[in-house]
Amino acid sequence: MDLISDVRATLLYFDLFEYPLTARELFSFMPTRHDFEGFKERLDKSGIGYSNGYYHLESRTDLSSIRQKREKEARKMLAASKVVGAIIRYFPFVRGAFLSGSLSKGVNDGDADIDLFLVSAEERLWVCRSILTLFKRTFLFNRKKFLCPNYFVTETHLEIPERNLFTATELVTLRALYNPDMLSRLLSANEWISEFFPNFKSAPLQRSARASIIQRAFELPMSDGYTGALDRKLMYYYGRVWRKRYPEYGDEQRQFLFRTTPYASKVHPKDYQTKVLEAYEKRLKEEHLWRLTRLDD
């Protein structure tokens, strides 16, 4: 495909979210490798829609104002997310906390939650998840607005199995709230991202965040084999809960939507990922464009 077709295919994906792109963002999300200066020069001569510093499909001149409004709406929630990051670093077995979802892209459509991607210690994922859930139910009255942990992995099992455009986008737009070094490790463990975004470069490695004295004190009584056994029991418990709560799903689909393994936990009951990819693939076909969307294609 030529450059303009690749640009249009890229903008078409983000158009699903009413999210126009800066030149640097568009460059990072392109499916083909370029040098930025040459790319920017050709982009400026392309006739692609552009307004107020953002590129978009020619007919979507409204998107720049929509993004600016949503960026303004996001400021308070982004400030709150930093507070969440400062608190969550004290929780037992949390090794990394990253902001995901719309807020990680710096926008809020008015209904954004503080969605979290978390890395836990090995053999403590389900204990970690349960402690956070208990905290949310007790102190936040079970409101997910300010604490919505929806994806967990353990610190030595960082590779994500859903290798597609949606997941790649979510990974590269994560914002570190606690332990940026772990985010670098997460991205390095998912090298397949470069198949979708060959121009993307992650931030340089930073020093690992040291566990606080408070966190170590909480973890000390749970450093024996009994806590490992408890972790496995909690995993089976959550599995039973989700089977009972969502009987309409078969085992394979339930495992996809509610990953329940010793190394990962995911809770995505609305299957937003599949809906987005299917909508995007449909629009690509309508526009007679092509882009890699899944590595198993």
PDB file of N, CA and C in Angstrom, residues 251-286:
ATOM      1  N   ASP A 251     -17.241 -22.471  27.635  1.00  0.00           N
ATOM      2  CA  ASP A 251     -15.983 -22.430  28.376  1.00  0.00           C
ATOM      3  C   ASP A 251     -14.906 -21.653  27.628  1.00  0.00           C
ATOM      4  N   GLU A 252     -14.801 -21.855  26.303  1.00  0.00           N
ATOM      5  CA  GLU A 252     -13.750 -21.197  25.530  1.00  0.00           C
ATOM      6  C   GLU A 252     -13.954 -19.682  25.497  1.00  0.00           C
ATOM      7  N   GLN A 253     -15.192 -19.249  25.247  1.00  0.00           N
ATOM      8  CA  GLN A 253     -15.464 -17.820  25.204  1.00  0.00           C
ATOM      9  C   GLN A 253     -15.317 -17.189  26.581  1.00  0.00           C
ATOM     10  N   ARG A 254     -15.744 -17.911  27.611  1.00  0.00           N
ATOM     11  CA  ARG A 254     -15.623 -17.375  28.967  1.00  0.00           C
ATOM     12  C   ARG A 254     -14.153 -17.205  29.350  1.00  0.00           C
ATOM     13  N   GLN A 255     -13.326 -18.150  28.940  1.00  0.00           N
ATOM     14  CA  GLN A 255     -11.903 -18.038  29.248  1.00  0.00           C
ATOM     15  C   GLN A 255     -11.274 -16.856  28.509  1.00  0.00           C
ATOM     16  N   PHE A 256     -11.786 -16.540  27.324  1.00  0.00           N
ATOM     17  CA  PHE A 256     -11.293 -15.383  26.584  1.00  0.00           C
ATOM     18  C   PHE A 256     -11.712 -14.081  27.263  1.00  0.00           C
ATOM     19  N   LEU A 257     -12.965 -14.026  27.707  1.00  0.00           N
ATOM     20  CA  LEU A 257     -13.483 -12.793  28.317  1.00  0.00           C
ATOM     21  C   LEU A 257     -13.079 -12.649  29.773  1.00  0.00           C
ATOM     22  N   PHE A 258     -12.922 -13.782  30.462  1.00  0.00           N
ATOM     23  CA  PHE A 258     -12.588 -13.766  31.890  1.00  0.00           C
ATOM     24  C   PHE A 258     -11.382 -14.688  32.107  1.00  0.00           C
ATOM     25  N   ARG A 259     -10.219 -14.234  31.664  1.00  0.00           N
ATOM     26  CA  ARG A 259      -9.031 -15.091  31.763  1.00  0.00           C
ATOM     27  C   ARG A 259      -8.770 -15.413  33.222  1.00  0.00           C
ATOM     28  N   THR A 260      -8.601 -16.705  33.483  1.00  0.00           N
ATOM     29  CA  THR A 260      -8.458 -17.175  34.859  1.00  0.00           C
ATOM     30  C   THR A 260      -7.362 -18.228  34.886  1.00  0.00           C
ATOM     31  N   THR A 261      -6.114 -17.766  34.986  1.00  0.00           N
ATOM     32  CA  THR A 261      -4.961 -18.656  35.036  1.00  0.00           C
ATOM     33  C   THR A 261      -4.062 -18.199  36.185  1.00  0.00           C
ATOM     34  N   PRO A 262      -3.063 -18.995  36.547  1.00  0.00           N
ATOM     35  CA  PRO A 262      -2.153 -18.548  37.619  1.00  0.00           C
ATOM     36  C   PRO A 262      -1.362 -17.298  37.248  1.00  0.00           C
ATOM     37  N   TYR A 263      -1.283 -16.986  35.950  1.00  0.00           N
ATOM     38  CA  TYR A 263      -0.427 -15.894  35.499  1.00  0.00           C
ATOM     39  C   TYR A 263      -1.185 -14.712  34.915  1.00  0.00           C
ATOM     40  N   ALA A 264      -2.490 -14.809  34.778  1.00  0.00           N
ATOM     41  CA  ALA A 264      -3.234 -13.709  34.158  1.00  0.00           C
ATOM     42  C   ALA A 264      -4.682 -13.714  34.610  1.00  0.00           C
ATOM     43  N   SER A 265      -5.236 -12.519  34.704  1.00  0.00           N
ATOM     44  CA  SER A 265      -6.653 -12.346  34.998  1.00  0.00           C
ATOM     45  C   SER A 265      -7.164 -11.188  34.152  1.00  0.00           C
ATOM     46  N   LYS A 266      -8.235 -11.440  33.442  1.00  0.00           N
ATOM     47  CA  LYS A 266      -8.843 -10.416  32.593  1.00  0.00           C
ATOM     48  C   LYS A 266     -10.339 -10.472  32.786  1.00  0.00           C
ATOM     49  N   VAL A 267     -10.980  -9.307  32.882  1.00  0.00           N
ATOM     50  CA  VAL A 267     -12.433  -9.246  33.019  1.00  0.00           C
ATOM     51  C   VAL A 267     -12.961  -8.244  31.996  1.00  0.00           C
ATOM     52  N   HIS A 268     -13.421  -8.761  30.857  1.00  0.00           N
ATOM     53  CA  HIS A 268     -13.946  -7.924  29.768  1.00  0.00           C
ATOM     54  C   HIS A 268     -15.285  -8.488  29.297  1.00  0.00           C
ATOM     55  N   PRO A 269     -16.325  -8.387  30.110  1.00  0.00           N
ATOM     56  CA  PRO A 269     -17.597  -9.046  29.780  1.00  0.00           C
ATOM     57  C   PRO A 269     -18.261  -8.518  28.517  1.00  0.00           C
ATOM     58  N   LYS A 270     -17.989  -7.277  28.119  1.00  0.00           N
ATOM     59  CA  LYS A 270     -18.644  -6.714  26.934  1.00  0.00           C
ATOM     60  C   LYS A 270     -17.897  -7.021  25.642  1.00  0.00           C
ATOM     61  N   ASP A 271     -16.737  -7.661  25.751  1.00  0.00           N
ATOM     62  CA  ASP A 271     -15.928  -8.035  24.588  1.00  0.00           C
ATOM     63  C   ASP A 271     -15.747  -6.852  23.636  1.00  0.00           C
ATOM     64  N   TYR A 272     -15.364  -5.734  24.195  1.00  0.00           N
ATOM     65  CA  TYR A 272     -15.180  -4.506  23.421  1.00  0.00           C
ATOM     66  C   TYR A 272     -14.133  -4.701  22.325  1.00  0.00           C
ATOM     67  N   GLN A 273     -13.111  -5.475  22.630  1.00  0.00           N
ATOM     68  CA  GLN A 273     -12.033  -5.727  21.679  1.00  0.00           C
ATOM     69  C   GLN A 273     -12.553  -6.303  20.374  1.00  0.00           C
ATOM     70  N   THR A 274     -13.347  -7.354  20.464  1.00  0.00           N
ATOM     71  CA  THR A 274     -13.877  -8.002  19.262  1.00  0.00           C
ATOM     72  C   THR A 274     -14.790  -7.065  18.484  1.00  0.00           C
ATOM     73  N   LYS A 275     -15.614  -6.307  19.202  1.00  0.00           N
ATOM     74  CA  LYS A 275     -16.533  -5.382  18.539  1.00  0.00           C
ATOM     75  C   LYS A 275     -15.773  -4.312  17.764  1.00  0.00           C
ATOM     76  N   VAL A 276     -14.712  -3.783  18.364  1.00  0.00           N
ATOM     77  CA  VAL A 276     -13.922  -2.747  17.696  1.00  0.00           C
ATOM     78  C   VAL A 276     -13.238  -3.309  16.458  1.00  0.00           C
ATOM     79  N   LEU A 277     -12.616  -4.475  16.583  1.00  0.00           N
ATOM     80  CA  LEU A 277     -11.913  -5.051  15.447  1.00  0.00           C
ATOM     81  C   LEU A 277     -12.863  -5.383  14.302  1.00  0.00           C
ATOM     82  N   GLU A 278     -14.023  -5.900  14.630  1.00  0.00           N
ATOM     83  CA  GLU A 278     -14.986  -6.234  13.576  1.00  0.00           C
ATOM     84  C   GLU A 278     -15.503  -4.967  12.892  1.00  0.00           C
ATOM     85  N   ALA A 279     -15.752  -3.911  13.675  1.00  0.00           N
ATOM     86  CA  ALA A 279     -16.208  -2.650  13.088  1.00  0.00           C
ATOM     87  C   ALA A 279     -15.122  -2.058  12.194  1.00  0.00           C
ATOM     88  N   TYR A 280     -13.890  -2.152  12.623  1.00  0.00           N
ATOM     89  CA  TYR A 280     -12.780  -1.606  11.837  1.00  0.00           C
ATOM     90  C   TYR A 280     -12.580  -2.391  10.545  1.00  0.00           C
ATOM     91  N   GLU A 281     -12.600  -3.710  10.640  1.00  0.00           N
ATOM     92  CA  GLU A 281     -12.425  -4.540   9.442  1.00  0.00           C
ATOM     93  C   GLU A 281     -13.532  -4.281   8.424  1.00  0.00           C
ATOM     94  N   LYS A 282     -14.747  -4.038   8.918  1.00  0.00           N
ATOM     95  CA  LYS A 282     -15.863  -3.713   8.030  1.00  0.00           C
ATOM     96  C   LYS A 282     -15.622  -2.386   7.313  1.00  0.00           C
ATOM     97  N   ARG A 283     -15.134  -1.388   8.047  1.00  0.00           N
ATOM     98  CA  ARG A 283     -14.886  -0.087   7.438  1.00  0.00           C
ATOM     99  C   ARG A 283     -13.714  -0.139   6.459  1.00  0.00           C
ATOM    100  N   LEU A 284     -12.702  -0.915   6.777  1.00  0.00           N
ATOM    101  CA  LEU A 284     -11.599  -1.093   5.836  1.00  0.00           C
ATOM    102  C   LEU A 284     -12.105  -1.644   4.510  1.00  0.00           C
ATOM    103  N   LYS A 285     -12.971  -2.634   4.595  1.00  0.00           N
ATOM    104  CA  LYS A 285     -13.507  -3.254   3.383  1.00  0.00           C
ATOM    105  C   LYS A 285     -14.340  -2.251   2.590  1.00  0.00           C
ATOM    106  N   GLU A 286     -15.133  -1.467   3.295  1.00  0.00           N
ATOM    107  CA  GLU A 286     -15.966  -0.470   2.622  1.00  0.00           C
ATOM    108  C   GLU A 286     -15.119   0.592   1.917  1.00  0.00           C
TER     109      GLU A 286
END
